[in-house]
């Protein structure tokens, strides 16, 4: 089931590559159909999901598990190499899986107008699709890493070939930045591999779930909790946590590791921006929950204060930067930094409310940032300009577009009734509560974080006022007003479901929380035992 | 009494002359002459030492044999030189350097 | 999970009350431009009114009714969606549609012909939905949701004429200032949640609620929670210094101003404080009283110097909201709610009447193709000749605002000021400042409302268009505008609230809310204060008559003090300069930092790596590869040397061979 979900896009890739270019108009339909099937599969998984399974560190608590031996090598004195094909989902990965399938659909829908070398484009897009699905399902660290790397490659080309003016620069920056993180991740994976043995077979293993159990560590293993190894006076487990966090922090991204994001977003074509903001950033948050906190809960707890501080700084810093932008897309890119800061703040609070709020914020941000980037793409498609000051009074020219923008902006700034509100409110509440349960996050951080909500209202409303209201006045004059036609049916078809989902999730947050809750409680309990 | 030493001294002189001719002359025929001188020095030695073999006269026989060979060699050598001359229009060995790298 | 449901019909009634406007909103949103009549919205709000009356009758003086369903579970805590009905809710639940119905009817005429009228009905219904929802919900999270929705609806309505720059500036300002309050609310929720683990109003604040059980609460956090919620209320109820959005909000249609920015939304803050009243401890309450007094005073001063008819009313609203806050602050939130109710009617009427005047002035402006501000008092005067009914109604409402006997304002304002005196007399001399200031404000209120009436309706017309023009279009408003005003006018009189026109203590509202006061009643005050107030009011009205109606104005209108008051003591400029420019400056700085320092570091790092790679490339070509090349060169050199032997000269070969042989022989000989 999950394998089908993951590898279905490969089939699409093969099909697209096999078809001659004279059929190039059919590529988008192939991609759409396969992603649609994926979405249905993800929806089926969602329907069949049993909310009482607690996930996180017990294989028996995962669902749709597929666990096959993959690579078995006897390396003589070094031991036996044990890599499994091990996929499965719990409450944390399920919503992200559904989100990914949905955002992929949106991305393909917004690729409709792409004309440059379609074959390569859709083939790469499908490879990317496979990789992100794989990341959210993989429970073997080796497999996880594999998907993680495979994801980079298509993105590099998608930005570097189909991007804007400075696409090579942006693609390279993005690639090297992320690669830096994944190299560090590899170090830790190898370290963990040599510390952990499978109690059944006695071989070293890449199985993440086995890494979460302190009993599986060799008594003098490098990352063993009991050995108390230190490097330069820092416990090795803390180093492991920090380095692994660093890898995912680049993806989230946190301040000050965020500078690839505005460049990549601005230069990427609209569908890739949608995928970047909608899925890629979530890989960071997901990785922190799945690996950093689950494998190094003790170190995670000890580092919580700093993580929360980084989260708060990201929130405020991202919001302030967004306020200073003239480029609409860049503004939204910075707003992503700000909104993802809430995710980090929520996770680091290690309260059920905070973590669940953080995951919810990821989902919500997935829909909404995708919609926001799509909306930027709409006017960029028409007149190829993104400067906020070049537009004024668009409301008269494009009333439907303005309506969608206004709703998306308000949803993003946390208007109750939309999903972002639930995410942000529970992150704030959970962080505030952290002091009561003793995870060491002071309350002032929650208050500082809430100022981010105010600032997000400021930059979004200001943009709304500057671009859409007032008398119509365009930089490009009459030529522009002729080009700036209102939303087409296809564009509405893409936007409407994402906003509807944001609304539905805002009113019925239990759709996510119910499945999430057991896993979050398990995670929080696992971490809190080190208080 | 002429001892064997005298023969050997004369032979050494002829040999040295031959060597000199081979090394110093810029004419292939003169070199050939040098070679002949060396052979003749050797023949002289054969004859000189032949007196110690009074039964078979091996030294004299060898000297005769060597003379025939020398004559044949000269014939061949002259033929080669003639061909070289035809090809290079010179028989100065310094200028015939095609074997050089 | 239905907790104790003897009244299922009641539940459905409440849901219907709240959701009818929502349905109207959805209908308008779906139909778009083709639904212009507003009939769905009006039907919905009338339905809500009827249902609300039914609910109020059922709930009034009954124990609180609480419906609760689980919404979602997070961690160990379940969050509920529910309804909590008590006397306070019942009162407000009737009040909101009762005000909204006349405003809706009035709007059919007032907004007629506007190109965006379909949006107008949509937003208005959304607002009604949000406001009604805010009243009935049973926990703080849901309250927060509706709280912000109210703000959102207000944002939409203020910016209704979105092509006007000032309107879109104003709605942005309103939403952002309200956002500040929302943050206070959110932090308050967070404090409550981490201290008590629940957000349920009933569990927290009922008679046996968590708050009454815990005596040794950490008082710092309790005070903090109280102040946090109060910040929320400050923004919504326009308390100084967060009041700045309300005068600007007058950019919206006047009917909207009357409903939202006078009668209902701004009252939400007071309602919130009343609903969570047990939360507030001494310190928080004192802060509330002080801010309330400050607001009442400053707003009254600002009102004195305004020329825009709507701005005067806006400041008077702020000032009256200050009164209500003081009422909450002294612990007598029943008087605050009482004042809220009476205020809602007469302020709504004032706005509607002002709207009628503006409407007519607008007509005049169009008729004569003139260029003047139809809202400016200086352009009015003598209007009673053409609009006598409007003048009477507006006068009546002004009297109620000034607290004149026989009106509703008299009852509520006196009750409030008396309570304040009683409260202050138990505390000490300094506290007496608060009631004293309130009395002063009351007299100022009378003065500026009289100024408004006299300047607009009395004296001679100031515009030249009124003279000599035979037929000009200024006349009484039509029936659909007039009748709602008449209805509201009736509601400004005393019988609706208390059968005894001179004593509020028997008012059914006060006895219904039954708030135990922390201070003893002083009966002497019940005679003294009203007579003082009435005397003051009469004197100030007389003065105003002399100054404005008879044009014997003795002061310099251009004096610095007047200008400062008109400009709200430059608080907007202050905010713009310090906060807005400050934050924008910080934002620019942050962006500079991001470009040059953070990204600069990345670039520097990249540059360093490039430089290092250049160095290593040099090392590679010159040292590592140099070694290899060196070795090759050495071999070449040696080869060259030995090559000399292979010169192809037969004689040198021979020499070499001979030489070697010779040396060998020598070796053999001598060894």
mmCIF file of N, CA and C in Angstrom, chain A residues 169 173 177 256 258-259 263 317 320-321 323-325 330 334 352-353 356 392 395-396 410 413-416 421 425-426 429 432-433 436 443 447 450-451 453-455 457-458 461-462 464-465 469-471 507 509-510 513 517 521, chain C residues 33 71-77 79 141 144-146 148-149 152 155 162-165 168-169 171-172 175-176 179-180 183 186-187 189-191 193-195 199 221 583-584 586-588 590-595 598-599 602-603 605:
data_model
loop_
_atom_site.group_PDB
_atom_site.id
_atom_site.type_symbol
_atom_site.label_atom_id
_atom_site.label_comp_id
_atom_site.label_asym_id
_atom_site.label_seq_id
_atom_site.Cartn_x
_atom_site.Cartn_y
_atom_site.Cartn_z
ATOM 1 N N UNK A 169 22.154 30.725 -9.758
ATOM 2 C CA UNK A 169 22.639 31.099 -8.432
ATOM 3 C C UNK A 169 21.759 30.490 -7.354
ATOM 4 N N UNK A 173 22.763 27.630 -4.663
ATOM 5 C CA UNK A 173 22.750 27.985 -3.248
ATOM 6 C C UNK A 173 21.877 27.007 -2.475
ATOM 7 N N UNK A 177 23.491 24.400 0.196
ATOM 8 C CA UNK A 177 23.026 24.594 1.571
ATOM 9 C C UNK A 177 22.418 23.301 2.112
ATOM 10 N N UNK A 256 19.637 31.680 11.662
ATOM 11 C CA UNK A 256 20.147 32.353 10.465
ATOM 12 C C UNK A 256 20.473 31.418 9.303
ATOM 13 N N UNK A 258 18.462 30.587 6.940
ATOM 14 C CA UNK A 258 17.311 30.657 6.042
ATOM 15 C C UNK A 258 17.618 31.287 4.709
ATOM 16 N N UNK A 259 18.838 31.782 4.500
ATOM 17 C CA UNK A 259 19.005 32.696 3.362
ATOM 18 C C UNK A 259 18.866 32.005 2.014
ATOM 19 N N UNK A 263 15.900 33.338 -1.879
ATOM 20 C CA UNK A 263 16.441 33.243 -3.237
ATOM 21 C C UNK A 263 15.797 32.105 -4.004
ATOM 22 N N UNK A 317 11.945 37.725 13.384
ATOM 23 C CA UNK A 317 12.866 38.171 12.351
ATOM 24 C C UNK A 317 12.246 37.986 10.961
ATOM 25 N N UNK A 320 9.544 40.629 10.499
ATOM 26 C CA UNK A 320 10.086 41.971 10.259
ATOM 27 C C UNK A 320 10.647 42.076 8.853
ATOM 28 N N UNK A 321 11.311 41.017 8.420
ATOM 29 C CA UNK A 321 11.848 41.044 7.073
ATOM 30 C C UNK A 321 10.744 41.090 6.035
ATOM 31 N N UNK A 323 7.982 42.469 6.381
ATOM 32 C CA UNK A 323 7.433 43.831 6.405
ATOM 33 C C UNK A 323 8.257 44.761 5.521
ATOM 34 N N UNK A 324 9.521 44.440 5.357
ATOM 35 C CA UNK A 324 10.397 45.361 4.624
ATOM 36 C C UNK A 324 10.469 45.065 3.137
ATOM 37 N N UNK A 325 9.740 44.066 2.664
ATOM 38 C CA UNK A 325 9.918 43.660 1.267
ATOM 39 C C UNK A 325 9.092 44.492 0.300
ATOM 40 N N UNK A 330 9.043 37.499 -2.378
ATOM 41 C CA UNK A 330 10.039 37.502 -1.320
ATOM 42 C C UNK A 330 9.368 37.724 0.036
ATOM 43 N N UNK A 334 9.612 35.225 3.215
ATOM 44 C CA UNK A 334 9.973 35.554 4.594
ATOM 45 C C UNK A 334 8.845 35.212 5.554
ATOM 46 N N UNK A 352 1.842 18.613 24.830
ATOM 47 C CA UNK A 352 0.989 18.024 23.803
ATOM 48 C C UNK A 352 0.377 19.110 22.933
ATOM 49 N N UNK A 353 -0.038 20.214 23.556
ATOM 50 C CA UNK A 353 -0.660 21.296 22.796
ATOM 51 C C UNK A 353 0.346 21.901 21.825
ATOM 52 N N UNK A 356 1.351 19.298 18.963
ATOM 53 C CA UNK A 356 0.227 19.125 18.043
ATOM 54 C C UNK A 356 -0.028 20.422 17.291
ATOM 55 N N UNK A 392 -1.778 48.884 -7.757
ATOM 56 C CA UNK A 392 -2.628 49.625 -6.822
ATOM 57 C C UNK A 392 -4.068 49.433 -7.284
ATOM 58 N N UNK A 395 -8.352 45.571 -6.858
ATOM 59 C CA UNK A 395 -9.675 45.044 -6.513
ATOM 60 C C UNK A 395 -10.694 45.362 -7.595
ATOM 61 N N UNK A 396 -10.543 46.516 -8.214
ATOM 62 C CA UNK A 396 -11.523 46.873 -9.250
ATOM 63 C C UNK A 396 -11.300 46.086 -10.527
ATOM 64 N N UNK A 410 -5.963 36.618 5.065
ATOM 65 C CA UNK A 410 -6.547 36.565 6.403
ATOM 66 C C UNK A 410 -6.364 35.201 7.019
ATOM 67 N N UNK A 413 -2.839 35.084 8.282
ATOM 68 C CA UNK A 413 -2.514 35.892 9.461
ATOM 69 C C UNK A 413 -3.240 35.370 10.691
ATOM 70 N N UNK A 414 -3.865 34.219 10.565
ATOM 71 C CA UNK A 414 -4.413 33.575 11.748
ATOM 72 C C UNK A 414 -5.805 34.035 12.109
ATOM 73 N N UNK A 415 -6.631 34.276 11.104
ATOM 74 C CA UNK A 415 -8.022 34.608 11.422
ATOM 75 C C UNK A 415 -8.721 33.348 11.910
ATOM 76 N N UNK A 416 -9.394 33.416 13.043
ATOM 77 C CA UNK A 416 -10.089 32.225 13.535
ATOM 78 C C UNK A 416 -11.070 31.719 12.499
ATOM 79 N N UNK A 421 -4.956 29.715 12.448
ATOM 80 C CA UNK A 421 -5.288 30.180 13.799
ATOM 81 C C UNK A 421 -5.111 29.066 14.810
ATOM 82 N N UNK A 425 -2.418 29.441 17.649
ATOM 83 C CA UNK A 425 -2.964 29.601 18.996
ATOM 84 C C UNK A 425 -2.482 28.470 19.897
ATOM 85 N N UNK A 426 -2.478 27.239 19.375
ATOM 86 C CA UNK A 426 -2.069 26.151 20.256
ATOM 87 C C UNK A 426 -0.569 26.111 20.464
ATOM 88 N N UNK A 429 -0.332 28.645 23.243
ATOM 89 C CA UNK A 429 -0.867 28.104 24.494
ATOM 90 C C UNK A 429 0.062 27.017 25.033
ATOM 91 N N UNK A 432 3.232 28.451 26.365
ATOM 92 C CA UNK A 432 2.948 29.100 27.648
ATOM 93 C C UNK A 432 2.853 28.065 28.746
ATOM 94 N N UNK A 433 2.284 26.931 28.382
ATOM 95 C CA UNK A 433 2.058 25.873 29.371
ATOM 96 C C UNK A 433 3.337 25.154 29.739
ATOM 97 N N UNK A 436 4.678 25.164 33.174
ATOM 98 C CA UNK A 436 3.959 24.394 34.192
ATOM 99 C C UNK A 436 4.407 22.938 34.210
ATOM 100 N N UNK A 443 7.872 31.613 29.796
ATOM 101 C CA UNK A 443 6.620 32.131 29.230
ATOM 102 C C UNK A 443 6.823 33.335 28.348
ATOM 103 N N UNK A 447 4.991 34.884 24.720
ATOM 104 C CA UNK A 447 4.472 36.238 24.496
ATOM 105 C C UNK A 447 5.176 36.880 23.313
ATOM 106 N N UNK A 450 3.807 35.549 20.194
ATOM 107 C CA UNK A 450 2.498 36.056 19.800
ATOM 108 C C UNK A 450 2.622 37.411 19.111
ATOM 109 N N UNK A 451 3.707 38.134 19.393
ATOM 110 C CA UNK A 451 3.902 39.408 18.681
ATOM 111 C C UNK A 451 4.061 39.140 17.189
ATOM 112 N N UNK A 453 2.329 37.150 15.530
ATOM 113 C CA UNK A 453 0.978 37.120 14.947
ATOM 114 C C UNK A 453 0.550 38.536 14.575
ATOM 115 N N UNK A 454 0.878 39.467 15.453
ATOM 116 C CA UNK A 454 0.544 40.869 15.187
ATOM 117 C C UNK A 454 1.288 41.357 13.948
ATOM 118 N N UNK A 455 2.571 41.042 13.890
ATOM 119 C CA UNK A 455 3.367 41.518 12.761
ATOM 120 C C UNK A 455 2.883 40.899 11.460
ATOM 121 N N UNK A 457 -0.112 40.142 10.725
ATOM 122 C CA UNK A 457 -1.268 40.939 10.318
ATOM 123 C C UNK A 457 -0.796 42.229 9.679
ATOM 124 N N UNK A 458 0.251 42.816 10.248
ATOM 125 C CA UNK A 458 0.718 44.104 9.728
ATOM 126 C C UNK A 458 1.199 43.967 8.295
ATOM 127 N N UNK A 461 -1.813 42.848 5.824
ATOM 128 C CA UNK A 461 -2.829 43.873 5.583
ATOM 129 C C UNK A 461 -2.257 45.059 4.837
ATOM 130 N N UNK A 462 -1.019 45.378 5.158
ATOM 131 C CA UNK A 462 -0.405 46.516 4.488
ATOM 132 C C UNK A 462 -0.291 46.217 2.994
ATOM 133 N N UNK A 464 -2.136 44.145 1.324
ATOM 134 C CA UNK A 464 -3.497 44.147 0.794
ATOM 135 C C UNK A 464 -3.917 45.571 0.461
ATOM 136 N N UNK A 465 -3.637 46.469 1.405
ATOM 137 C CA UNK A 465 -4.029 47.860 1.193
ATOM 138 C C UNK A 465 -3.268 48.471 0.023
ATOM 139 N N UNK A 469 -6.330 47.882 -2.816
ATOM 140 C CA UNK A 469 -7.343 48.896 -2.552
ATOM 141 C C UNK A 469 -6.909 50.233 -3.116
ATOM 142 N N UNK A 470 -7.795 51.190 -2.991
ATOM 143 C CA UNK A 470 -7.526 52.504 -3.545
ATOM 144 C C UNK A 470 -7.892 52.531 -5.023
ATOM 145 N N UNK A 471 -7.595 53.690 -5.655
ATOM 146 C CA UNK A 471 -7.881 53.813 -7.080
ATOM 147 C C UNK A 471 -6.873 52.994 -7.877
ATOM 148 N N UNK A 507 -12.257 24.854 11.228
ATOM 149 C CA UNK A 507 -13.495 24.630 11.971
ATOM 150 C C UNK A 507 -13.490 23.234 12.600
ATOM 151 N N UNK A 509 -10.744 21.051 13.550
ATOM 152 C CA UNK A 509 -9.348 20.647 13.727
ATOM 153 C C UNK A 509 -9.212 19.192 14.153
ATOM 154 N N UNK A 510 -10.323 18.607 14.632
ATOM 155 C CA UNK A 510 -10.224 17.215 15.074
ATOM 156 C C UNK A 510 -9.883 16.282 13.918
ATOM 157 N N UNK A 513 -6.238 16.467 14.561
ATOM 158 C CA UNK A 513 -5.846 16.209 15.952
ATOM 159 C C UNK A 513 -6.191 14.792 16.409
ATOM 160 N N UNK A 517 -3.182 12.748 17.976
ATOM 161 C CA UNK A 517 -3.069 12.888 19.423
ATOM 162 C C UNK A 517 -2.277 11.769 20.084
ATOM 163 N N UNK A 521 1.087 12.337 22.264
ATOM 164 C CA UNK A 521 1.165 12.010 23.695
ATOM 165 C C UNK A 521 2.339 11.063 23.941
ATOM 166 N N UNK C 33 -23.265 39.546 -6.920
ATOM 167 C CA UNK C 33 -23.824 40.814 -7.361
ATOM 168 C C UNK C 33 -25.333 40.785 -7.587
ATOM 169 N N UNK C 71 -15.184 18.903 21.049
ATOM 170 C CA UNK C 71 -14.780 19.438 19.750
ATOM 171 C C UNK C 71 -13.566 18.669 19.265
ATOM 172 N N UNK C 72 -12.495 18.747 20.036
ATOM 173 C CA UNK C 72 -11.350 17.909 19.705
ATOM 174 C C UNK C 72 -10.537 17.708 20.973
ATOM 175 N N UNK C 73 -9.719 16.681 20.925
ATOM 176 C CA UNK C 73 -8.904 16.362 22.081
ATOM 177 C C UNK C 73 -7.451 16.610 21.737
ATOM 178 N N UNK C 74 -6.786 17.229 22.670
ATOM 179 C CA UNK C 74 -5.391 17.562 22.441
ATOM 180 C C UNK C 74 -4.646 17.196 23.709
ATOM 181 N N UNK C 75 -3.753 16.230 23.602
ATOM 182 C CA UNK C 75 -3.093 15.781 24.810
ATOM 183 C C UNK C 75 -4.111 15.171 25.730
ATOM 184 N N UNK C 76 -4.091 15.599 26.966
ATOM 185 C CA UNK C 76 -5.047 15.057 27.922
ATOM 186 C C UNK C 76 -6.320 15.889 27.963
ATOM 187 N N UNK C 77 -6.291 17.039 27.309
ATOM 188 C CA UNK C 77 -7.411 17.964 27.455
ATOM 189 C C UNK C 77 -8.358 17.878 26.279
ATOM 190 N N UNK C 79 -11.273 19.827 24.241
ATOM 191 C CA UNK C 79 -11.838 21.155 24.042
ATOM 192 C C UNK C 79 -13.270 20.997 23.583
ATOM 193 N N UNK C 141 -11.851 29.920 24.186
ATOM 194 C CA UNK C 141 -11.290 29.723 22.847
ATOM 195 C C UNK C 141 -12.309 30.113 21.779
ATOM 196 N N UNK C 144 -12.779 33.718 21.683
ATOM 197 C CA UNK C 144 -11.696 34.376 20.959
ATOM 198 C C UNK C 144 -11.945 34.315 19.456
ATOM 199 N N UNK C 145 -12.436 33.158 19.019
ATOM 200 C CA UNK C 145 -12.702 32.991 17.593
ATOM 201 C C UNK C 145 -13.719 34.012 17.112
ATOM 202 N N UNK C 146 -14.821 34.093 17.836
ATOM 203 C CA UNK C 146 -15.848 35.050 17.413
ATOM 204 C C UNK C 146 -15.386 36.482 17.623
ATOM 205 N N UNK C 148 -12.431 37.645 17.173
ATOM 206 C CA UNK C 148 -11.669 38.086 16.016
ATOM 207 C C UNK C 148 -12.542 38.197 14.780
ATOM 208 N N UNK C 149 -13.526 37.312 14.690
ATOM 209 C CA UNK C 149 -14.422 37.414 13.528
ATOM 210 C C UNK C 149 -15.154 38.744 13.543
ATOM 211 N N UNK C 152 -12.902 41.146 12.218
ATOM 212 C CA UNK C 152 -12.744 40.949 10.780
ATOM 213 C C UNK C 152 -13.919 41.582 10.026
ATOM 214 N N UNK C 155 -13.510 45.115 10.002
ATOM 215 C CA UNK C 155 -12.493 45.481 9.005
ATOM 216 C C UNK C 155 -13.131 45.611 7.622
ATOM 217 N N UNK C 162 -13.669 50.686 -0.690
ATOM 218 C CA UNK C 162 -12.242 50.390 -0.659
ATOM 219 C C UNK C 162 -11.420 51.237 -1.617
ATOM 220 N N UNK C 163 -12.094 51.993 -2.473
ATOM 221 C CA UNK C 163 -11.290 52.837 -3.339
ATOM 222 C C UNK C 163 -10.855 54.108 -2.630
ATOM 223 N N UNK C 164 -11.483 54.401 -1.485
ATOM 224 C CA UNK C 164 -11.053 55.580 -0.729
ATOM 225 C C UNK C 164 -9.808 55.227 0.075
ATOM 226 N N UNK C 165 -8.788 56.000 -0.137
ATOM 227 C CA UNK C 165 -7.531 55.733 0.565
ATOM 228 C C UNK C 165 -7.721 55.777 2.085
ATOM 229 N N UNK C 168 -9.319 52.579 3.530
ATOM 230 C CA UNK C 168 -8.499 51.383 3.655
ATOM 231 C C UNK C 168 -7.393 51.574 4.677
ATOM 232 N N UNK C 169 -6.958 52.844 4.829
ATOM 233 C CA UNK C 169 -6.021 53.093 5.934
ATOM 234 C C UNK C 169 -6.698 52.801 7.261
ATOM 235 N N UNK C 171 -9.317 50.891 7.964
ATOM 236 C CA UNK C 171 -9.647 49.520 8.338
ATOM 237 C C UNK C 171 -8.404 48.724 8.693
ATOM 238 N N UNK C 172 -7.310 49.039 8.029
ATOM 239 C CA UNK C 172 -6.059 48.391 8.420
ATOM 240 C C UNK C 172 -5.703 48.757 9.860
ATOM 241 N N UNK C 175 -7.964 46.972 12.322
ATOM 242 C CA UNK C 175 -7.664 45.548 12.517
ATOM 243 C C UNK C 175 -6.377 45.374 13.291
ATOM 244 N N UNK C 176 -5.389 46.193 12.993
ATOM 245 C CA UNK C 176 -4.105 46.009 13.685
ATOM 246 C C UNK C 176 -4.233 46.346 15.159
ATOM 247 N N UNK C 179 -5.871 43.698 16.750
ATOM 248 C CA UNK C 179 -4.941 42.571 16.877
ATOM 249 C C UNK C 179 -4.117 42.675 18.162
ATOM 250 N N UNK C 180 -3.722 43.902 18.501
ATOM 251 C CA UNK C 180 -2.977 44.067 19.749
ATOM 252 C C UNK C 180 -3.822 43.547 20.899
ATOM 253 N N UNK C 183 -4.003 39.824 20.965
ATOM 254 C CA UNK C 183 -2.834 39.192 21.581
ATOM 255 C C UNK C 183 -3.015 39.127 23.083
ATOM 256 N N UNK C 186 -5.329 36.390 23.755
ATOM 257 C CA UNK C 186 -4.695 35.085 23.560
ATOM 258 C C UNK C 186 -3.774 34.744 24.727
ATOM 259 N N UNK C 187 -3.016 35.743 25.167
ATOM 260 C CA UNK C 187 -2.103 35.478 26.286
ATOM 261 C C UNK C 187 -2.921 35.209 27.543
ATOM 262 N N UNK C 189 -5.794 33.765 27.583
ATOM 263 C CA UNK C 189 -6.230 32.373 27.442
ATOM 264 C C UNK C 189 -5.108 31.431 27.837
ATOM 265 N N UNK C 190 -3.903 31.756 27.369
ATOM 266 C CA UNK C 190 -2.774 30.884 27.672
ATOM 267 C C UNK C 190 -2.535 30.812 29.180
ATOM 268 N N UNK C 191 -2.642 31.965 29.836
ATOM 269 C CA UNK C 191 -2.431 31.956 31.292
ATOM 270 C C UNK C 191 -3.496 31.103 31.963
ATOM 271 N N UNK C 193 -5.258 28.750 30.717
ATOM 272 C CA UNK C 193 -5.118 27.330 30.387
ATOM 273 C C UNK C 193 -3.995 26.700 31.187
ATOM 274 N N UNK C 194 -2.886 27.412 31.346
ATOM 275 C CA UNK C 194 -1.804 26.753 32.071
ATOM 276 C C UNK C 194 -2.043 26.765 33.574
ATOM 277 N N UNK C 195 -2.862 27.692 34.055
ATOM 278 C CA UNK C 195 -3.126 27.674 35.505
ATOM 279 C C UNK C 195 -4.260 26.705 35.851
ATOM 280 N N UNK C 199 -10.689 25.912 29.608
ATOM 281 C CA UNK C 199 -11.071 27.249 29.154
ATOM 282 C C UNK C 199 -12.578 27.444 29.279
ATOM 283 N N UNK C 221 0.168 35.996 38.386
ATOM 284 C CA UNK C 221 -0.366 35.524 37.117
ATOM 285 C C UNK C 221 -1.834 35.858 36.971
ATOM 286 N N UNK C 583 8.690 50.544 13.765
ATOM 287 C CA UNK C 583 8.684 49.134 13.372
ATOM 288 C C UNK C 583 9.128 48.983 11.931
ATOM 289 N N UNK C 584 8.684 49.922 11.089
ATOM 290 C CA UNK C 584 9.136 49.837 9.696
ATOM 291 C C UNK C 584 10.638 50.014 9.620
ATOM 292 N N UNK C 586 12.756 49.221 11.975
ATOM 293 C CA UNK C 586 13.355 47.977 12.447
ATOM 294 C C UNK C 586 13.291 46.933 11.340
ATOM 295 N N UNK C 587 12.145 46.920 10.648
ATOM 296 C CA UNK C 587 11.996 45.930 9.583
ATOM 297 C C UNK C 587 13.029 46.161 8.490
ATOM 298 N N UNK C 588 13.207 47.444 8.126
ATOM 299 C CA UNK C 588 14.222 47.730 7.103
ATOM 300 C C UNK C 588 15.591 47.317 7.601
ATOM 301 N N UNK C 590 16.199 45.045 9.769
ATOM 302 C CA UNK C 590 16.297 43.586 9.793
ATOM 303 C C UNK C 590 16.590 43.056 8.394
ATOM 304 N N UNK C 591 15.952 43.703 7.413
ATOM 305 C CA UNK C 591 16.203 43.244 6.046
ATOM 306 C C UNK C 591 17.632 43.528 5.637
ATOM 307 N N UNK C 592 18.103 44.719 6.046
ATOM 308 C CA UNK C 592 19.503 45.039 5.757
ATOM 309 C C UNK C 592 20.404 44.006 6.401
ATOM 310 N N UNK C 593 20.080 43.711 7.652
ATOM 311 C CA UNK C 593 20.851 42.706 8.394
ATOM 312 C C UNK C 593 20.839 41.387 7.648
ATOM 313 N N UNK C 594 19.637 41.057 7.151
ATOM 314 C CA UNK C 594 19.496 39.772 6.483
ATOM 315 C C UNK C 594 20.331 39.741 5.207
ATOM 316 N N UNK C 595 20.225 40.831 4.448
ATOM 317 C CA UNK C 595 20.965 40.870 3.190
ATOM 318 C C UNK C 595 22.463 40.878 3.440
ATOM 319 N N UNK C 598 23.504 38.352 7.566
ATOM 320 C CA UNK C 598 23.216 36.915 7.585
ATOM 321 C C UNK C 598 23.562 36.295 6.239
ATOM 322 N N UNK C 599 22.965 36.883 5.182
ATOM 323 C CA UNK C 599 23.309 36.356 3.864
ATOM 324 C C UNK C 599 24.757 36.702 3.547
ATOM 325 N N UNK C 602 26.846 34.082 4.734
ATOM 326 C CA UNK C 602 26.804 32.938 3.817
ATOM 327 C C UNK C 602 27.695 33.215 2.616
ATOM 328 N N UNK C 603 27.534 34.443 2.081
ATOM 329 C CA UNK C 603 28.355 34.801 0.919
ATOM 330 C C UNK C 603 29.826 34.794 1.281
ATOM 331 N N UNK C 605 31.185 33.078 3.566
ATOM 332 C CA UNK C 605 31.576 31.678 3.690
ATOM 333 C C UNK C 605 31.843 31.105 2.303
#
